[in-house]
XYZ file of C-alpha atoms in Angstrom:
665
model
C -39.705 -23.805 -44.708
C -36.755 -22.013 -43.144
C -36.875 -18.258 -42.780
C -34.859 -16.427 -45.465
C -31.126 -15.936 -45.007
C -30.643 -14.279 -48.422
C -32.595 -11.935 -50.650
C -32.906 -14.768 -53.150
C -34.767 -16.821 -50.552
C -36.906 -13.791 -49.726
C -37.864 -13.241 -53.339
C -39.112 -16.831 -53.545
C -41.658 -15.787 -50.938
C -42.495 -12.679 -52.932
C -40.754 -10.348 -50.474
C -38.543 -7.418 -51.417
C -37.954 -6.211 -47.834
C -38.189 -7.431 -44.238
C -40.130 -6.137 -41.283
C -37.628 -7.511 -38.788
C -34.155 -8.960 -39.144
C -32.765 -11.295 -36.495
C -29.000 -11.320 -35.947
C -27.466 -14.191 -33.977
C -24.049 -15.459 -32.928
C -25.040 -19.072 -33.613
C -25.598 -20.768 -36.908
C -29.263 -20.652 -37.901
C -30.866 -23.717 -36.319
C -34.657 -23.738 -36.485
C -35.351 -25.665 -33.286
C -37.192 -24.604 -30.099
C -34.028 -25.216 -28.061
C -32.643 -22.081 -29.736
C -33.995 -18.800 -28.426
C -33.624 -16.939 -31.715
C -35.638 -19.645 -33.462
C -38.539 -19.088 -31.064
C -38.386 -15.296 -31.423
C -38.222 -15.420 -35.222
C -41.041 -17.946 -35.541
C -43.170 -15.985 -33.113
C -42.681 -12.793 -35.151
C -43.570 -14.751 -38.272
C -46.750 -16.059 -36.605
C -47.776 -12.455 -35.916
C -47.684 -11.754 -39.647
C -44.284 -10.091 -39.949
C -41.679 -10.803 -42.625
C -38.586 -12.028 -40.799
C -35.047 -12.538 -42.080
C -32.071 -14.227 -40.422
C -28.433 -13.110 -40.340
C -26.326 -15.762 -38.622
C -22.747 -15.258 -37.469
C -21.989 -12.122 -39.522
C -18.362 -11.073 -39.774
C -17.958 -7.665 -38.070
C -15.155 -6.862 -40.513
C -17.523 -7.285 -43.471
C -20.304 -4.658 -43.541
C -21.900 -6.583 -46.404
C -22.761 -9.399 -43.968
C -25.006 -6.989 -42.075
C -26.365 -5.333 -45.222
C -27.250 -8.390 -47.278
C -30.941 -8.295 -46.294
C -31.269 -4.535 -46.579
C -32.830 -2.185 -44.051
C -35.634 -3.728 -41.971
C -38.889 -1.821 -41.922
C -39.196 -1.913 -38.117
C -35.914 -3.019 -36.599
C -33.277 -5.591 -35.631
C -33.410 -8.306 -32.960
C -29.939 -9.315 -31.780
C -28.645 -12.116 -29.589
C -25.214 -13.630 -29.047
C -26.374 -17.234 -29.333
C -27.584 -19.896 -26.958
C -24.678 -19.347 -24.576
C -22.589 -16.316 -23.716
C -20.127 -15.714 -26.541
C -17.222 -15.602 -24.092
C -18.141 -19.025 -22.737
C -18.424 -20.250 -26.313
C -14.848 -19.093 -26.941
C -12.967 -19.767 -23.705
C -12.518 -22.507 -21.139
C -12.639 -21.852 -17.401
C -8.857 -21.428 -17.640
C -9.433 -18.607 -20.167
C -7.905 -20.667 -22.956
C -9.320 -20.529 -26.464
C -11.559 -23.455 -27.340
C -10.679 -25.439 -30.421
C -14.264 -25.973 -31.540
C -17.764 -24.509 -31.384
C -20.733 -26.865 -31.625
C -23.008 -23.970 -32.606
C -20.987 -23.215 -35.754
C -21.026 -25.154 -39.051
C -18.299 -27.764 -39.066
C -17.545 -27.034 -35.408
C -15.163 -24.216 -36.331
C -14.177 -21.918 -33.491
C -14.013 -18.140 -33.774
C -16.922 -17.546 -36.150
C -18.492 -15.077 -33.714
C -16.696 -12.191 -32.020
C -16.002 -11.929 -28.322
C -18.945 -10.181 -26.652
C -20.974 -10.768 -29.764
C -24.059 -8.762 -28.763
C -22.013 -5.609 -28.200
C -19.991 -6.016 -31.390
C -23.006 -6.766 -33.572
C -25.023 -3.841 -32.193
C -22.194 -1.374 -32.605
C -21.779 -2.417 -36.226
C -25.527 -2.153 -36.842
C -25.589 1.285 -35.226
C -22.763 2.383 -37.508
C -24.511 1.083 -40.622
C -28.104 1.910 -39.630
C -27.952 4.951 -37.297
C -31.713 5.331 -36.995
C -32.729 1.668 -36.771
C -34.445 0.165 -33.738
C -32.165 -2.404 -32.094
C -33.568 -4.814 -29.506
C -31.258 -7.250 -27.716
C -32.122 -10.412 -25.806
C -31.012 -13.958 -25.158
C -28.696 -15.224 -22.477
C -25.737 -12.922 -23.081
C -27.865 -9.791 -22.885
C -30.125 -11.046 -20.104
C -27.345 -12.021 -17.693
C -25.407 -8.800 -18.359
C -28.308 -6.407 -17.922
C -26.904 -4.780 -14.778
C -23.347 -3.739 -14.036
C -21.623 -7.119 -13.797
C -18.287 -8.737 -13.086
C -16.692 -9.995 -16.301
C -14.387 -12.922 -15.572
C -12.456 -12.653 -18.815
C -11.642 -8.943 -18.440
C -11.384 -9.368 -14.650
C -13.318 -6.191 -13.993
C -16.826 -4.866 -13.496
C -18.494 -3.777 -16.721
C -21.568 -1.548 -17.148
C -24.909 -2.804 -18.351
C -24.623 -4.299 -21.812
C -27.179 -1.708 -22.931
C -24.531 0.972 -22.434
C -21.733 -0.731 -24.380
C -23.952 -2.133 -27.133
C -25.797 1.131 -27.876
C -28.982 -0.920 -28.313
C -32.349 0.702 -27.655
C -33.989 -1.960 -25.523
C -33.087 -5.187 -23.708
C -35.415 -8.128 -23.201
C -34.534 -10.256 -20.178
C -35.844 -13.713 -19.422
C -38.038 -15.778 -21.713
C -39.141 -13.105 -24.112
C -42.217 -14.233 -26.029
C -44.658 -11.804 -24.415
C -42.227 -8.909 -24.627
C -41.534 -9.735 -28.278
C -45.196 -9.413 -29.199
C -45.627 -6.139 -27.319
C -42.476 -4.607 -28.783
C -43.196 -5.757 -32.338
C -46.680 -4.223 -32.299
C -45.293 -1.012 -30.802
C -42.658 -0.697 -33.525
C -45.077 -1.612 -36.304
C -47.366 1.128 -34.997
C -44.649 3.728 -35.496
C -43.169 3.756 -31.995
C -39.516 3.637 -31.023
C -37.909 0.762 -29.147
C -36.493 2.956 -26.390
C -40.030 4.072 -25.528
C -41.263 0.574 -24.594
C -42.093 0.202 -20.885
C -43.665 -3.250 -20.664
C -42.637 -5.857 -18.114
C -39.487 -7.867 -18.728
C -37.362 -5.163 -20.364
C -34.482 -2.847 -19.502
C -33.968 0.644 -20.904
C -31.741 3.664 -20.362
C -33.104 7.041 -19.326
C -32.182 10.282 -17.607
C -33.262 11.225 -14.103
C -36.518 12.755 -15.316
C -37.579 9.423 -16.820
C -37.176 7.309 -13.675
C -40.205 5.402 -12.368
C -41.472 6.291 -8.901
C -42.121 2.772 -7.590
C -38.557 1.480 -7.835
C -35.723 0.179 -5.696
C -32.211 1.441 -6.341
C -28.947 -0.459 -6.281
C -25.447 0.964 -6.092
C -24.233 2.656 -9.265
C -21.850 1.157 -11.794
C -19.103 3.416 -10.435
C -19.786 2.307 -6.858
C -19.944 -1.445 -7.526
C -16.758 -1.143 -9.599
C -14.774 0.115 -6.620
C -16.575 -1.353 -3.614
C -17.137 -5.105 -3.367
C -19.542 -4.811 -0.475
C -21.726 -2.551 -2.625
C -21.481 -5.087 -5.461
C -22.648 -7.907 -3.173
C -25.563 -5.830 -1.831
C -26.596 -4.893 -5.387
C -26.505 -8.537 -6.452
C -28.731 -9.491 -3.540
C -31.349 -6.906 -4.485
C -31.209 -7.790 -8.175
C -31.736 -11.485 -7.416
C -34.535 -10.971 -4.916
C -36.575 -8.727 -7.218
C -36.744 -11.329 -10.017
C -40.230 -12.489 -9.112
C -43.101 -11.630 -11.399
C -45.548 -11.174 -8.508
C -43.572 -9.199 -5.933
C -40.693 -7.849 -8.045
C -40.325 -4.063 -8.402
C -38.606 -1.762 -10.868
C -34.843 -1.640 -10.278
C -32.708 1.427 -10.999
C -28.929 1.489 -11.379
C -26.993 4.586 -12.358
C -24.627 3.878 -15.240
C -23.045 7.280 -15.829
C -23.610 11.008 -15.645
C -27.401 11.385 -15.683
C -27.717 7.955 -17.322
C -29.762 5.323 -15.532
C -30.628 1.719 -16.275
C -34.196 0.750 -15.448
C -35.336 -2.853 -15.221
C -39.111 -3.213 -15.246
C -40.672 -5.992 -13.125
C -40.285 -9.474 -14.646
C -42.827 -10.560 -17.238
C -45.416 -13.109 -16.171
C -44.530 -16.650 -17.290
C -46.434 -18.053 -20.233
C -49.576 -19.966 -19.363
C -49.758 -23.598 -20.376
C -51.863 -22.690 -23.409
C -49.375 -20.001 -24.458
C -46.440 -22.365 -24.011
C -48.216 -24.993 -26.102
C -48.681 -22.460 -28.898
C -44.970 -21.627 -28.875
C -43.987 -25.257 -29.309
C -46.583 -25.711 -32.036
C -44.849 -23.126 -34.239
C -43.601 -24.623 -37.539
C -39.987 -25.346 -36.584
C -37.924 -27.332 -39.071
C -36.040 -28.831 -36.084
C -32.793 -28.759 -38.072
C -30.020 -26.420 -39.140
C -30.357 -24.445 -42.365
C -29.545 -26.664 -45.382
C -26.809 -24.264 -46.519
C -24.652 -25.665 -43.681
C -24.737 -29.239 -44.903
C -21.725 -28.839 -47.159
C -19.780 -27.334 -44.246
C -20.335 -30.365 -42.030
C -23.618 -29.429 -40.385
C -24.097 -27.997 -36.900
C -23.239 -30.383 -34.076
C -25.467 -28.634 -31.538
C -28.535 -30.214 -33.125
C -27.438 -33.757 -32.316
C -28.458 -33.750 -28.680
C -31.704 -31.824 -29.083
C -33.223 -32.717 -32.448
C -35.346 -35.468 -30.936
C -35.500 -34.252 -27.369
C -38.570 -32.700 -25.767
C -38.736 -29.744 -23.389
C -41.848 -30.069 -21.282
C -41.241 -27.331 -18.697
C -39.611 -23.988 -17.941
C -38.244 -22.351 -14.827
C -36.582 -23.965 -11.829
C -37.251 -23.503 -8.130
C -34.048 -25.425 -7.377
C -32.238 -22.093 -7.716
C -28.596 -23.246 -7.500
C -26.240 -20.321 -6.942
C -23.925 -21.114 -9.867
C -26.769 -21.462 -12.363
C -28.229 -18.758 -14.583
C -31.790 -20.102 -14.675
C -33.288 -18.238 -11.707
C -31.985 -14.912 -13.035
C -32.950 -15.680 -16.628
C -35.958 -18.005 -16.827
C -37.145 -17.449 -13.276
C -38.007 -19.784 -10.406
C -41.656 -20.292 -11.342
C -42.215 -23.618 -13.112
C -44.632 -23.730 -16.021
C -45.352 -26.794 -18.132
C -46.697 -27.756 -21.497
C -49.817 -29.879 -21.611
C -49.517 -33.628 -22.004
C -51.178 -33.413 -25.401
C -48.666 -30.842 -26.648
C -45.771 -33.086 -25.662
C -47.417 -36.173 -27.144
C -48.119 -34.359 -30.421
C -44.447 -33.410 -30.646
C -43.402 -37.011 -30.042
C -45.808 -38.251 -32.719
C -44.327 -35.750 -35.163
C -40.922 -37.386 -34.596
C -42.236 -40.688 -35.952
C -42.981 -38.987 -39.270
C -39.465 -37.629 -39.595
C -37.207 -39.807 -41.796
C -34.224 -38.996 -39.549
C -35.935 -40.390 -36.448
C -34.691 -43.818 -35.386
C -37.205 -44.400 -32.632
C -35.299 -42.904 -29.701
C -36.376 -39.767 -27.832
C -33.109 -38.542 -26.351
C -34.583 -36.584 -23.440
C -37.845 -35.407 -21.891
C -36.790 -32.619 -19.617
C -36.143 -28.967 -19.068
C -34.296 -26.928 -16.452
C -35.195 -29.668 -13.957
C -36.717 -32.637 -15.707
C -38.976 -33.876 -12.913
C -40.731 -30.585 -12.098
C -44.288 -30.519 -13.473
C -45.752 -27.898 -11.132
C -44.793 -24.882 -9.007
C -43.087 -25.731 -5.729
C -46.153 -24.806 -3.668
C -49.569 -23.212 -4.066
C -48.695 -20.186 -1.950
C -46.417 -18.772 -4.627
C -49.268 -18.585 -7.131
C -50.670 -15.639 -5.179
C -47.710 -14.273 -3.246
C -44.698 -15.163 -5.384
C -41.710 -17.221 -4.347
C -40.285 -16.606 -0.905
C -37.528 -14.035 -0.645
C -34.189 -15.182 0.787
C -35.327 -18.814 0.927
C -34.767 -21.782 -1.337
C -37.362 -24.478 -1.859
C -34.967 -27.438 -1.627
C -31.745 -26.374 0.077
C -30.220 -26.778 2.505
C -33.396 -28.609 3.531
C -36.715 -28.836 1.696
C -39.367 -26.314 2.643
C -42.265 -27.902 4.573
C -44.675 -26.268 2.096
C -43.055 -27.986 -0.885
C -45.487 -30.141 -2.871
C -43.821 -33.268 -4.269
C -45.724 -35.124 -6.965
C -44.301 -37.133 -9.862
C -47.602 -38.650 -10.976
C -48.200 -36.342 -13.921
C -44.605 -36.653 -15.181
C -44.725 -40.422 -14.813
C -48.021 -40.590 -16.682
C -46.501 -38.478 -19.458
C -43.511 -40.807 -19.783
C -45.803 -43.844 -19.892
C -47.856 -42.328 -22.703
C -44.758 -41.368 -24.679
C -43.244 -44.834 -24.576
C -46.559 -46.342 -25.732
C -46.603 -44.362 -28.997
C -46.190 -46.526 -32.073
C -42.795 -45.974 -33.668
C -41.049 -44.963 -30.446
C -38.594 -47.570 -29.193
C -37.192 -45.818 -26.155
C -37.763 -42.631 -24.193
C -34.749 -41.423 -22.220
C -34.411 -38.936 -19.399
C -30.719 -38.166 -19.598
C -30.099 -35.432 -17.053
C -31.621 -32.545 -15.164
C -33.319 -34.744 -12.590
C -33.417 -33.334 -9.070
C -32.604 -36.393 -6.990
C -33.310 -34.470 -3.769
C -36.851 -33.846 -5.016
C -37.228 -37.529 -5.916
C -36.135 -38.560 -2.428
C -39.148 -36.744 -0.959
C -41.586 -39.119 -2.681
C -43.382 -41.482 -0.346
C -42.857 -44.563 -2.511
C -40.507 -45.893 -5.203
C -42.976 -45.918 -8.120
C -41.439 -43.086 -10.092
C -37.814 -43.995 -9.493
C -38.446 -47.659 -10.267
C -40.030 -46.893 -13.648
C -37.372 -44.300 -14.392
C -34.661 -46.903 -13.819
C -36.487 -49.657 -15.671
C -37.550 -47.742 -18.772
C -35.823 -44.363 -19.097
C -32.131 -44.711 -18.202
C -29.612 -45.524 -20.925
C -27.107 -47.303 -18.683
C -25.998 -44.163 -16.878
C -28.029 -41.568 -15.027
C -26.503 -38.110 -14.596
C -27.216 -36.355 -11.320
C -25.569 -33.386 -9.658
C -24.343 -33.657 -6.057
C -21.556 -31.195 -7.098
C -19.529 -31.580 -3.874
C -19.628 -33.254 -0.468
C -18.530 -30.584 2.018
C -21.449 -28.858 3.809
C -19.965 -25.358 3.622
C -19.297 -25.677 -0.122
C -22.778 -27.043 -0.768
C -24.234 -24.155 1.222
C -22.326 -21.738 -1.019
C -23.712 -23.588 -4.030
C -27.272 -23.570 -2.719
C -27.346 -27.369 -2.875
C -28.615 -29.992 -0.398
C -26.067 -31.736 1.765
C -24.381 -34.914 0.564
C -26.357 -37.244 2.825
C -29.311 -36.815 0.466
C -27.205 -38.012 -2.457
C -25.929 -40.985 -0.459
C -29.484 -42.082 0.325
C -30.447 -41.584 -3.299
C -27.461 -43.634 -4.491
C -28.391 -46.486 -2.178
C -31.973 -46.468 -3.433
C -30.902 -46.209 -7.071
C -28.638 -49.249 -6.911
C -31.174 -51.248 -4.898
C -33.918 -50.607 -7.438
C -31.534 -51.184 -10.341
C -30.753 -54.620 -8.926
C -34.435 -55.351 -8.327
C -35.358 -54.651 -11.969
C -32.438 -56.789 -13.143
C -30.326 -54.108 -14.784
C -26.720 -52.982 -14.624
C -26.788 -49.208 -14.575
C -24.666 -46.531 -12.967
C -24.858 -43.034 -11.586
C -22.728 -40.334 -13.169
C -22.263 -37.555 -10.610
C -21.569 -34.031 -11.775
C -18.861 -32.375 -9.650
C -17.411 -28.866 -9.535
C -13.940 -28.086 -8.249
C -12.774 -24.729 -6.857
C -16.242 -23.313 -6.273
C -16.293 -20.354 -3.855
C -16.199 -21.735 -0.346
C -14.058 -24.720 -1.298
C -10.801 -24.809 0.626
C -8.033 -27.263 -0.091
C -9.269 -29.270 2.907
C -12.736 -29.412 1.325
C -11.202 -30.719 -1.896
C -9.356 -33.389 0.106
C -12.626 -34.376 1.759
C -14.233 -34.694 -1.658
C -11.394 -36.920 -2.867
C -11.863 -39.136 0.203
C -15.596 -39.259 -0.502
C -14.960 -40.316 -4.097
C -12.529 -42.994 -2.974
C -14.985 -44.325 -0.403
C -17.765 -44.556 -2.991
C -15.555 -45.947 -5.785
C -16.237 -42.955 -8.031
C -13.573 -42.063 -10.568
C -14.474 -38.941 -12.530
C -13.095 -39.096 -16.043
C -13.230 -35.314 -16.379
C -13.540 -32.509 -13.872
C -15.157 -29.094 -14.236
C -13.553 -26.110 -12.574
C -16.000 -23.485 -11.395
C -16.689 -21.054 -14.244
C -17.711 -17.522 -13.135
C -20.347 -16.601 -15.712
C -22.085 -13.197 -15.607
C -24.982 -12.547 -13.279
C -24.919 -15.549 -10.930
C -24.711 -15.547 -7.134
C -21.610 -17.746 -7.244
C -19.865 -15.291 -9.551
C -20.630 -12.535 -7.055
C -18.930 -14.670 -4.392
C -15.975 -15.259 -6.688
C -15.471 -11.544 -7.315
C -16.294 -10.083 -3.917
C -15.357 -12.872 -1.522
C -18.742 -12.278 0.128
C -21.981 -14.230 0.271
C -24.525 -11.702 -1.060
C -27.287 -13.187 1.122
C -25.408 -12.922 4.418
C -22.519 -10.569 3.496
C -20.203 -12.947 5.356
C -16.721 -13.636 3.912
C -16.334 -16.643 1.628
C -13.029 -18.296 0.812
C -12.345 -18.195 -2.935
C -9.692 -20.296 -4.684
C -8.193 -17.988 -7.307
C -4.603 -18.940 -8.149
C -3.798 -21.306 -10.978
C -1.893 -23.593 -8.614
C -4.681 -23.794 -6.068
C -7.290 -24.563 -8.728
C -5.041 -27.233 -10.204
C -4.457 -28.858 -6.824
C -8.195 -29.000 -6.120
C -8.898 -30.339 -9.574
C -6.147 -32.967 -9.288
C -7.551 -34.226 -5.987
C -10.789 -35.148 -7.728
C -8.709 -37.336 -10.059
C -6.253 -38.536 -7.422
C -6.109 -41.967 -9.093
C -4.373 -40.700 -12.237
C -0.606 -41.328 -12.182
C 0.090 -37.958 -13.798
C -1.673 -36.228 -10.891
C 0.261 -37.993 -8.155
C 2.769 -35.199 -7.489
C 0.040 -32.538 -7.393
C -2.045 -34.683 -5.049
C 0.980 -35.167 -2.783
C 1.502 -31.404 -2.708
C -2.151 -30.826 -1.867
C -2.106 -33.398 0.930
C 1.043 -31.898 2.441
C -0.464 -28.413 2.285
C -3.666 -29.645 3.897
C -1.813 -31.560 6.610
C -3.259 -34.854 5.413
C -0.098 -36.922 4.959
C -2.106 -39.789 6.492
C -3.721 -40.197 3.060
C -0.347 -41.030 1.478
C 0.409 -44.700 1.870
C -0.652 -48.194 0.974
C -3.633 -48.511 3.311
C -7.189 -48.988 1.989
C -8.158 -45.393 2.820
C -5.105 -43.758 1.265
C -5.370 -41.719 -1.910
C -1.873 -42.233 -3.309
C 1.055 -44.545 -2.532
C 4.210 -43.165 -0.955
C 6.714 -41.742 -3.392
C 9.824 -43.800 -3.963
C 12.131 -40.835 -3.531
C 10.136 -38.060 -1.938
C 11.981 -34.747 -2.044
C 9.559 -33.013 0.279
C 6.596 -30.791 -0.151
C 8.643 -28.072 -1.847
C 9.694 -30.337 -4.693
C 6.188 -31.702 -4.952
C 4.823 -28.187 -5.070
C 7.157 -27.309 -7.927
C 6.134 -30.439 -9.787
C 2.495 -29.649 -9.092
C 2.873 -26.198 -10.604
C 4.574 -27.652 -13.657
C 1.843 -30.231 -14.043
C -0.777 -27.517 -13.599
C 0.736 -25.487 -16.418
C 0.883 -28.610 -18.574
C -2.774 -29.305 -17.825
C -3.834 -25.784 -18.782
C -2.020 -26.127 -22.104
C -3.683 -29.470 -22.729
C -7.064 -28.049 -21.807
C -6.807 -25.625 -24.695
C -7.338 -28.501 -27.067
C -9.295 -30.957 -24.982
C -11.528 -29.012 -22.585
C -13.574 -30.532 -19.809
C -16.832 -32.329 -20.425
C -18.742 -29.210 -19.604
C -16.544 -26.977 -21.753
C -16.072 -29.135 -24.800
C -19.208 -31.213 -24.724
C -22.446 -30.373 -23.019
C -21.999 -26.619 -22.750
C -21.303 -26.428 -26.450
C -24.286 -28.400 -27.639
C -26.897 -27.940 -24.931
C -28.284 -24.544 -23.998
C -29.324 -26.044 -20.694
C -26.432 -24.716 -18.648
C -27.262 -21.151 -19.534
C -30.992 -21.217 -19.274
C -32.938 -22.261 -22.352
C -33.225 -25.884 -21.368
C -31.665 -25.213 -18.148
C -30.053 -28.181 -16.470
C -28.100 -25.324 -15.047
C -24.699 -27.135 -14.978
C -22.588 -29.805 -16.550
C -19.467 -31.324 -15.093
C -17.377 -34.444 -15.171
C -18.526 -37.876 -16.006
C -17.766 -40.412 -13.297
C -18.939 -43.943 -12.695
C -19.117 -45.928 -9.465
C -17.330 -49.254 -9.689
C -19.237 -51.662 -7.499
C -18.702 -55.391 -7.256
C -15.848 -57.563 -8.428
C -17.844 -58.687 -11.446
C -18.800 -55.245 -12.722
C -17.944 -54.553 -16.355
C -15.686 -51.739 -15.185
C -13.785 -54.044 -12.884
C -13.309 -56.473 -15.762
C -11.671 -53.684 -17.739
C -9.220 -53.107 -14.954
C -10.674 -49.740 -13.960
C -11.198 -50.441 -10.292
């Protein structure tokens, strides 16, 4: 049974008031891929009466008042992804649809939804407890650069006027806070792990580290980069300390140390909550909610990611420590699918932030926490890293043996660099033979070493070895399957020459991306810090940042050099990069010579015109990340956590490949 969205539904349960009311920027989808669904079901399991207000209109007070005044307080989130990302492309153009809204209609939530919702609640319920959480609140907990406003904004606690902020995966905090409020306490008095609160100087904890104030990071980019470094490094539940940041005159933000991850038993209990695994039936007449399509029959078996890519929100939100559900919990969920009349026998994914992580990266971190200023996999794997796919492989074998299940897919989120550290081919062979649906998505992201270093990714040689092994094993098992590499253009560190090198790499490997993702500076990530400051927060060394519309378009066009409409822009880019040798009819050239070439100046003008045309087109089409995966999969922003999504691309190998037959060589 869904939680009540109206008083009529509440009365059917015999309720005339609610203990807690959850307010969300998404449609109400009762599925564990949705953070608000977990929070609401957890509160229900603790014995509280919980109501849901989904996508209220800030211009209609009645939307916020329809369930009355909650006995203990409101829980507010902006949805599975930041509301600004839900509304705008990387080019800051309005999206034409929203997969988290009934019928896919765009604009059903306000910009900066958490702030708008909380301000309206504070106006209507001046004395109510308001607790915020979810990705939008979590990633904006400190003073942060806002790409859409192009300025540094204070902690979202300041602008929202909420009492308390939960960061990270909030089940433990939710229980502590709920019991505190039910016992007569106030939300702004909570001091458990995993929360942020505002206080004056007298209320500051003694055992804390300080970062530069909101005023300082707003005017000094070096201070911003140093603050980011400290904020990132203290996000470890074992060694992390309190963090203090001044927000205004005698107003300080305090982040308590991160909450301990759920144990396996606790995680199993969360996924055993009575989710309906579907959107509320009231949305059916509106066309349903598209976001459910990719996750209804998918399984999340883990949380956290020690991959820690710089452009991804997971390390700052979920954390780097990997925790997993038990095999039995996952199997029970799969068996429940077979009893669902909508299930057709296909499990769409068995994954998480990184699908093939079933344990922490090493045993040392269990006592001492994850290493500061070091990554487990990049640029080279740590010698202490423990690589073991046996448990994950055993889980996949058991899932595909369940009666009523035809196929179990692993669609994305696989760390190929982790796979390449295995001593034999057992896991990869079975993955290719049984769990790939024709295409396997992996994320090399770029090919240039300096760009990959800025991304926190392994160098491209690892991907090349993986590709060779993938196609060899694919041939050995008698299948025709392809890799789909995710790529990002215009990431900090990427010069025009780097983009040219990537185009050459794609040409060499017969990869033709159908869509390309420009780097999207979302709040709270290391890459966004680089974008804003031009500095690497770990080293404080300068980083080149492509910022102009023309430069971004030229880099993006190079990744699709084979498209006739991009030819002028590619010519401009090659002239600017001094790589005219790539214009010609030779096998290594990217584009043919122009019939009547008017010089780089004319090409540049045409490139700018094409760039403007592309931006206009993007308003309606979007990239694969913007229009597709980001909209339906909370992974990119932390709940399931693949951490990124970018263009689809398929290698064309062999004169008899099905792609060659279609004339797409």
